[in-house]
Coordinates of C-alpha atoms and ligand atoms in Angstrom, one line a residue:
M1 CA 12.6 6.1 -19.1
G2 CA 15.8 8.4 -18.9
L3 CA 19.1 6.5 -16.6
S4 CA 21.5 8.8 -17.3
R5 CA 19.1 12.0 -15.9
R6 CA 18.3 9.6 -12.7
S7 CA 22.5 9.3 -12.9
V8 CA 22.6 13.4 -13.3
L9 CA 20.7 13.0 -9.9
L10 CA 22.2 11.0 -7.6
G11 CA 25.1 12.0 -8.0
I12 CA 24.7 15.1 -6.5
S13 CA 22.3 14.0 -4.4
T14 CA 25.0 12.4 -1.5
L15 CA 28.1 12.6 -1.3
A16 CA 28.6 12.5 2.1
L17 CA 31.9 10.3 1.7
S18 CA 33.2 8.8 4.5
G19 CA 35.8 5.7 4.3
C20 CA 32.8 3.7 2.8
A21 CA 33.5 1.1 -0.2
S22 CA 31.1 3.6 -2.0
G23 CA 32.1 6.4 -3.9
Q24 CA 28.3 8.5 -4.8
P25 CA 25.6 6.5 -3.8
A26 CA 24.1 4.8 -6.8
F27 CA 24.4 4.6 -10.5
S28 CA 27.7 5.3 -12.0
T29 CA 27.1 6.8 -16.0
T30 CA 28.8 5.1 -18.8
D31 CA 28.7 7.6 -21.2
A32 CA 32.5 7.3 -21.7
L33 CA 34.0 10.9 -20.8
P34 CA 36.4 12.8 -22.8
T35 CA 40.7 12.8 -21.9
A36 CA 42.0 16.0 -22.9
R37 CA 45.6 17.6 -23.0
N38 CA 47.0 19.2 -19.7
P39 CA 50.4 19.8 -19.4
G40 CA 50.4 20.6 -15.5
W41 CA 48.4 16.9 -15.7
D42 CA 51.5 15.1 -17.6
A43 CA 53.4 17.7 -14.5
W44 CA 52.2 16.0 -11.5
V45 CA 51.9 12.2 -13.2
D46 CA 55.5 12.2 -13.3
A47 CA 56.1 13.9 -9.3
F48 CA 53.8 11.3 -8.9
R49 CA 56.0 8.8 -10.7
S50 CA 58.4 8.3 -7.8
R51 CA 55.9 8.5 -5.3
A52 CA 54.3 5.3 -5.7
L53 CA 57.2 3.6 -6.7
A54 CA 58.6 4.7 -3.6
A55 CA 55.2 3.4 -1.9
G56 CA 56.8 0.6 -3.4
I57 CA 54.6 -0.4 -7.4
R58 CA 56.9 -1.5 -9.8
A59 CA 57.5 0.7 -12.2
P60 CA 56.3 -1.6 -16.2
I61 CA 53.1 -1.3 -13.4
F62 CA 52.9 2.1 -13.5
D63 CA 53.7 2.7 -16.8
A64 CA 51.4 0.5 -17.7
A65 CA 48.9 2.2 -16.3
F66 CA 49.2 5.6 -17.6
S67 CA 49.5 4.1 -20.6
V68 CA 45.8 3.8 -21.7
A69 CA 45.2 6.8 -18.3
G70 CA 44.3 10.5 -19.4
F71 CA 43.5 13.4 -18.2
T72 CA 39.5 13.3 -17.7
P73 CA 38.0 16.7 -17.1
G74 CA 34.5 15.5 -16.9
V75 CA 35.0 14.0 -13.7
I76 CA 35.6 17.4 -11.7
E77 CA 33.0 18.4 -12.8
R78 CA 30.7 16.1 -11.3
D79 CA 32.5 16.2 -8.2
R80 CA 31.7 20.0 -7.8
N81 CA 28.0 19.6 -9.6
Q82 CA 27.7 16.8 -6.6
T83 CA 26.9 18.8 -3.6
E84 CA 24.5 21.4 -5.7
R85 CA 21.6 20.1 -4.6
V86 CA 20.6 18.4 -1.7
R87 CA 17.2 15.3 -2.6
T88 CA 14.9 14.0 0.7
L89 CA 13.9 10.3 1.3
E90 CA 10.9 11.4 -0.4
D91 CA 12.5 11.6 -4.2
Y92 CA 16.0 9.7 -3.1
I93 CA 13.0 6.5 -2.4
A94 CA 11.3 7.3 -5.2
I95 CA 15.4 7.3 -7.5
V96 CA 17.1 4.2 -5.9
A97 CA 13.8 2.4 -5.3
D98 CA 10.4 3.2 -7.0
E99 CA 8.1 0.5 -8.0
E100 CA 10.1 -1.0 -10.9
Q101 CA 13.5 -1.2 -8.8
V102 CA 11.4 -2.9 -6.2
R103 CA 10.4 -5.6 -9.7
D104 CA 14.2 -5.5 -11.4
G105 CA 14.8 -6.8 -7.9
R106 CA 12.2 -9.7 -7.3
A107 CA 13.7 -10.3 -10.1
K108 CA 17.2 -10.9 -9.5
F109 CA 17.0 -11.7 -6.4
S110 CA 15.0 -15.8 -7.7
Q111 CA 17.4 -14.7 -10.8
F112 CA 20.8 -15.2 -8.0
G113 CA 19.2 -16.4 -5.0
G114 CA 21.4 -19.2 -5.5
L115 CA 24.5 -17.4 -5.1
L116 CA 22.5 -15.1 -2.3
R117 CA 21.6 -17.7 0.1
Q118 CA 25.5 -19.7 0.0
L119 CA 26.6 -15.8 1.1
E120 CA 23.8 -15.7 3.2
A121 CA 25.1 -19.2 4.9
Q122 CA 29.1 -18.2 4.5
Y123 CA 28.4 -14.0 5.7
G124 CA 25.4 -14.2 8.3
V125 CA 23.8 -11.6 6.3
E126 CA 20.2 -11.4 4.9
A127 CA 20.2 -12.8 0.8
H128 CA 17.1 -9.5 0.2
V129 CA 19.5 -6.9 2.5
I130 CA 22.5 -8.1 0.2
A131 CA 20.5 -7.8 -3.1
A132 CA 19.0 -3.9 -2.6
I133 CA 22.8 -2.5 -2.4
W134 CA 23.0 -4.1 -5.6
G135 CA 20.9 -2.1 -7.0
V136 CA 21.2 0.7 -5.0
E137 CA 24.8 0.7 -5.5
S138 CA 24.2 -0.3 -9.9
R139 CA 21.4 -1.3 -10.7
Y140 CA 22.0 -4.5 -10.3
G141 CA 25.1 -5.0 -12.2
A142 CA 23.7 -2.5 -14.7
R143 CA 25.5 0.5 -14.0
R144 CA 29.5 -0.5 -12.3
G145 CA 30.6 2.3 -14.4
S146 CA 32.8 3.1 -17.3
I147 CA 35.2 5.6 -16.4
P148 CA 38.7 3.9 -16.1
V149 CA 39.4 4.2 -12.6
I150 CA 43.1 5.7 -13.2
S151 CA 41.9 8.4 -14.9
A152 CA 39.0 9.6 -12.4
T153 CA 41.3 8.6 -9.6
S154 CA 44.4 10.0 -10.9
T155 CA 42.8 13.4 -12.2
L156 CA 41.0 14.4 -8.8
A157 CA 43.8 13.2 -7.4
Y158 CA 45.5 16.4 -10.5
E159 CA 42.5 18.9 -9.0
G160 CA 43.6 19.0 -5.7
R161 CA 40.0 19.4 -3.2
R162 CA 40.7 16.4 -2.4
G163 CA 43.6 15.6 -3.5
A164 CA 44.9 13.7 -0.7
F165 CA 42.2 10.9 -0.7
F166 CA 42.4 10.3 -4.2
E167 CA 46.0 9.9 -4.3
R168 CA 45.4 7.0 -2.0
Q169 CA 42.3 5.4 -4.0
L170 CA 44.9 6.3 -7.0
L171 CA 47.8 4.6 -5.6
A172 CA 45.4 1.7 -4.6
A173 CA 44.6 1.1 -7.7
L174 CA 48.0 0.9 -8.7
R175 CA 48.9 -1.7 -6.2
I176 CA 45.4 -4.1 -7.7
Q177 CA 46.5 -3.7 -10.7
Q178 CA 50.3 -5.5 -9.8
N179 CA 48.6 -7.8 -7.5
G180 CA 47.2 -9.2 -10.8
D181 CA 43.5 -8.4 -10.2
I182 CA 42.3 -6.6 -13.1
S183 CA 44.2 -5.5 -16.0
P184 CA 44.1 -1.6 -16.6
R185 CA 42.5 -1.2 -19.8
N186 CA 39.6 -2.9 -17.5
M187 CA 39.5 -1.6 -14.1
T188 CA 36.9 1.3 -14.7
G189 CA 34.7 2.5 -11.8
S190 CA 32.5 6.0 -11.7
W191 CA 33.4 9.1 -12.3
A192 CA 34.3 8.9 -8.8
G193 CA 36.3 5.8 -8.9
A194 CA 33.8 3.7 -7.1
M195 CA 34.1 -0.2 -8.8
G196 CA 31.6 -3.2 -10.2
H197 CA 29.1 -4.4 -8.7
T198 CA 28.8 -2.9 -5.5
Q199 CA 30.5 1.3 -5.6
F200 CA 34.3 -0.4 -3.8
I201 CA 36.3 2.7 -3.1
P202 CA 40.1 1.1 -4.1
T203 CA 41.1 1.8 -0.3
T204 CA 37.7 -0.5 0.8
Y205 CA 38.4 -3.5 -2.3
E206 CA 41.8 -4.0 -0.8
A207 CA 40.9 -4.6 2.6
Y208 CA 37.3 -6.7 1.7
A209 CA 36.6 -7.7 -1.4
V210 CA 36.9 -11.3 -2.2
D211 CA 37.6 -14.4 -4.8
F212 CA 34.4 -16.5 -3.3
R213 CA 35.3 -18.3 -6.3
G214 CA 38.2 -19.0 -6.1
D215 CA 39.9 -18.3 -9.1
G216 CA 42.7 -17.0 -7.7
R217 CA 41.0 -13.2 -8.7
R218 CA 38.8 -11.0 -6.6
D219 CA 37.0 -9.6 -9.6
I220 CA 34.7 -7.1 -8.9
W221 CA 34.4 -5.9 -12.1
E222 CA 33.0 -9.4 -15.3
D223 CA 29.0 -9.4 -15.0
D224 CA 28.4 -12.5 -13.2
P225 CA 28.4 -10.7 -9.5
T226 CA 29.4 -13.5 -7.8
D227 CA 33.1 -11.0 -6.2
G228 CA 31.0 -7.8 -6.2
L229 CA 28.0 -9.6 -4.1
A230 CA 30.8 -11.7 -1.9
S231 CA 33.1 -8.5 -1.5
A232 CA 29.4 -6.6 0.0
A233 CA 28.1 -8.9 2.1
N234 CA 31.8 -9.5 3.8
Y235 CA 31.5 -6.4 3.9
L236 CA 28.9 -5.6 6.1
A237 CA 29.6 -9.2 8.5
R238 CA 32.8 -7.5 9.0
S239 CA 31.1 -4.5 10.0
G240 CA 29.0 -6.5 12.1
W241 CA 25.7 -7.4 10.3
R242 CA 23.7 -9.0 13.3
R243 CA 21.4 -11.4 11.5
G244 CA 18.2 -11.5 12.2
Q245 CA 17.7 -7.9 13.0
P246 CA 15.8 -5.9 11.1
W247 CA 18.2 -2.6 9.9
G248 CA 15.2 -0.1 12.0
V249 CA 11.6 -0.4 11.0
E250 CA 8.5 1.5 10.9
V251 CA 6.8 3.3 13.4
R252 CA 3.6 5.6 15.0
L253 CA 4.2 7.6 17.6
P254 CA 1.8 9.4 18.9
Q255 CA 0.1 13.3 18.5
D256 CA 1.8 13.7 21.8
F257 CA 5.4 12.4 20.7
D258 CA 8.3 14.2 22.3
Q259 CA 10.4 15.0 19.0
S260 CA 14.0 16.3 21.4
L261 CA 14.4 12.1 21.9
T262 CA 14.5 12.0 18.0
G263 CA 17.4 10.8 16.2
R264 CA 20.4 8.9 15.5
G265 CA 22.5 9.0 19.4
G266 CA 18.8 8.5 21.5
G267 CA 19.0 4.8 22.1
R268 CA 16.8 2.9 24.3
S269 CA 14.8 -0.6 23.9
A270 CA 11.8 -1.3 22.6
E271 CA 9.8 -1.1 25.9
S272 CA 10.9 1.9 27.0
W273 CA 9.5 2.8 23.7
A274 CA 6.7 1.2 24.0
A275 CA 6.0 2.8 26.9
L276 CA 6.0 5.6 24.8
G277 CA 3.2 4.9 23.3
V278 CA 5.4 4.0 20.2
R279 CA 3.9 1.0 17.6
D280 CA 4.9 -0.6 14.0
M281 CA 2.9 -0.1 11.9
D282 CA -0.2 -2.3 12.5
G283 CA -0.6 -1.2 15.4
R284 CA 1.7 -3.8 17.7
V285 CA 4.6 -3.7 20.8
V286 CA 7.8 -3.1 18.0
P287 CA 10.5 -6.6 19.6
N288 CA 13.2 -6.5 21.1
N289 CA 16.2 -5.9 18.7
G290 CA 18.5 -4.2 21.2
S291 CA 19.4 0.0 21.5
A292 CA 16.5 1.6 19.3
S293 CA 16.6 5.0 17.9
I294 CA 13.7 7.1 15.9
L295 CA 14.0 8.6 13.4
T296 CA 12.4 11.1 11.5
P297 CA 13.6 12.9 8.6
M298 CA 11.1 14.7 6.9
G299 CA 10.4 15.9 10.1
P300 CA 6.5 15.4 12.5
A301 CA 4.8 15.1 9.4
G302 CA 6.2 12.5 7.3
P303 CA 7.2 8.7 7.8
A304 CA 8.8 7.4 11.2
F305 CA 11.5 4.5 11.3
M306 CA 12.6 3.0 14.8
I307 CA 17.2 1.7 13.7
F308 CA 18.1 -1.2 15.0
S309 CA 22.2 -2.0 14.9
N310 CA 22.4 -2.3 11.3
Y311 CA 21.5 0.6 10.3
T312 CA 24.5 1.7 11.7
V313 CA 26.9 -1.3 9.8
L314 CA 25.1 -0.2 6.5
S315 CA 26.8 3.7 7.4
R316 CA 29.8 2.4 6.9
Y317 CA 28.7 2.1 3.7
N318 CA 28.1 5.5 2.7
N319 CA 27.0 8.0 6.2
S320 CA 23.3 8.8 4.3
Q321 CA 20.7 9.0 6.2
N322 CA 18.9 8.7 2.2
Y323 CA 21.7 6.1 1.8
I324 CA 20.8 3.9 4.8
I325 CA 16.5 4.0 4.5
G326 CA 16.6 3.8 1.0
V327 CA 18.9 0.7 1.5
G328 CA 17.3 -0.9 4.3
Y329 CA 13.6 -0.2 2.4
L330 CA 14.5 -1.3 -0.6
S331 CA 15.3 -4.9 1.2
D332 CA 12.2 -4.9 3.0
R333 CA 9.9 -4.3 -0.9
I334 CA 12.0 -7.3 -2.3
A335 CA 11.7 -9.6 0.6
G336 CA 7.8 -8.7 0.3
G337 CA 7.3 -6.3 2.6
P338 CA 4.4 -2.9 1.9
P339 CA 5.7 0.5 0.8
I340 CA 6.5 3.4 3.1
R341 CA 3.2 4.5 4.9
G342 CA 3.7 7.0 6.2
G343 CA 2.8 9.9 4.3
F344 CA 5.5 12.7 3.1
P345 CA 4.2 16.0 3.9
P346 CA 3.9 19.0 0.9
D347 CA 7.8 20.1 -0.6
A348 CA 8.5 24.2 -0.1
Q349 CA 6.0 25.3 -2.6
G350 CA 3.7 23.3 -0.7
L351 CA 3.5 20.4 -3.5
R352 CA 2.5 17.1 -3.0
M353 CA 4.8 14.4 -5.2
S354 CA 1.4 13.5 -6.8
D355 CA 1.7 17.5 -7.4
R356 CA 4.7 17.3 -8.3
Q357 CA 4.1 13.8 -11.2
E358 CA 1.2 16.4 -12.4
I359 CA 3.3 19.2 -13.2
Q360 CA 5.9 16.5 -15.8
R361 CA 2.8 14.9 -16.6
R362 CA 1.0 18.5 -18.3
L363 CA 4.5 19.6 -19.2
A364 CA 5.3 16.5 -21.5
A365 CA 1.7 16.2 -22.5
A366 CA 2.1 20.4 -23.4
G367 CA 5.6 19.7 -25.1
F368 CA 8.5 19.8 -22.6
D369 CA 10.0 17.2 -21.7
P370 CA 10.4 17.0 -18.4
G371 CA 12.2 13.7 -18.2
D372 CA 10.1 10.8 -15.8
V373 CA 7.3 11.8 -14.8
D374 CA 8.5 10.2 -12.1
G375 CA 7.7 13.7 -9.5
V376 CA 11.8 14.4 -8.8
I377 CA 11.9 17.9 -10.4
G378 CA 15.5 17.4 -11.2
D379 CA 17.8 19.2 -14.3
R380 CA 15.2 18.5 -16.9
T381 CA 12.0 18.5 -15.3
T382 CA 13.4 22.1 -14.1
A383 CA 15.1 22.9 -17.9
A384 CA 11.4 21.8 -18.7
I385 CA 9.9 24.4 -17.0
G386 CA 11.4 26.8 -17.9
A387 CA 11.2 26.4 -20.5
W388 CA 7.1 25.9 -20.8
E389 CA 7.7 29.4 -19.1
A390 CA 10.0 31.2 -21.9
A391 CA 7.2 30.1 -24.0
N392 CA 4.7 31.3 -22.2
G393 CA 5.6 35.4 -21.7
L394 CA 5.8 34.7 -17.9
P395 CA 9.7 35.0 -16.4
V396 CA 11.6 32.4 -16.6
T397 CA 12.1 30.2 -12.9
G398 CA 11.9 27.1 -13.2
V399 CA 10.2 26.3 -10.0
A400 CA 7.8 23.7 -10.1
S401 CA 5.2 25.8 -7.2
R402 CA 1.6 25.8 -7.1
D403 CA 1.0 28.7 -9.2
L404 CA 3.1 26.7 -12.9
L405 CA 0.6 24.1 -11.6
V406 CA -3.0 26.1 -11.9
R407 CA -1.1 27.6 -15.0
L408 CA -0.7 24.3 -16.4
R409 CA -4.4 23.4 -16.3
Ligands
CA501 CA1 37.2 -14.7 -8.9

């Protein structure tokens, strides 16, 4: 399967950055991005050097950091592409919390069970929730990102679309180096400067990273995930995580349910929802966990969730609905919970996940590689459809449609 395809999909799925921990929802690329000569960036770095020194960065630290940094045009490309496609919850879960990710999560959960239970005891954040953040952010550490953070943040600060934000990240990154937590060469991350096992951006690192092993360095970059996972637990704890409460639960709404009651603002007690006929997927009244809201991310025909205050805590990490539900759902699966039981509605083309998977299977059988047969129509499937259409004398649309499925059959 194509991890690089996954990272491309995720890079464009959400980046509703809100001072969140991660610059992107998941899976940094491991592709090395080349640097390029750019006199404009050189001049920007010269000017920035004065600002950095005035802000307390010592000259040798600054010069060592930039001696291994360079203008990296690839990060600008990624920054521009990431808003183009908005994924549905169904697609997002197929990418970050599919059966493979659940299996890997359960394996990591048992491998690192001692550490995770220690973190749960110390920070009051359930072990399976920490594991789920680890899974969604970096595929349990497998994709921590290999782009030099000084290069990425200085390129985006220079480019300017969100220049002030990335200059703050760059300054924080230099302070982290000055503090001795990481060497210039080893400070790597995603194209947006999100670093380590749980993809902290530099300002989040400064505020929340911890040295759990007590060796004097807050090392979220190394293979050992201890400091990275402890830092994520600390961040959730300090954001108000309530141990013993769910982030949310999947619910069944009655036929006549008033959809205008859904949304994050519509908090009510569990008793009040029960009186309106809301039940869990086994038909039971949902226990009281404080003020609760109902979300129907894909509309009335899709799954429904009752969410609690821990949903809001997860939103501090990344304020994307798909991200929060993705992490919450993966945490439940790692803890042994079932798949989502509410059906997903057909997409804009009238196709269901199984139809989209059939298109991918048939394209592959015809010799047009669509990437993973995961039902998610990403760049590779779109390209494969276009190539198949061209080879069959049809107008090239790249669209996974009912008509295409019929023709492929
Ligand atoms: Ca440490």
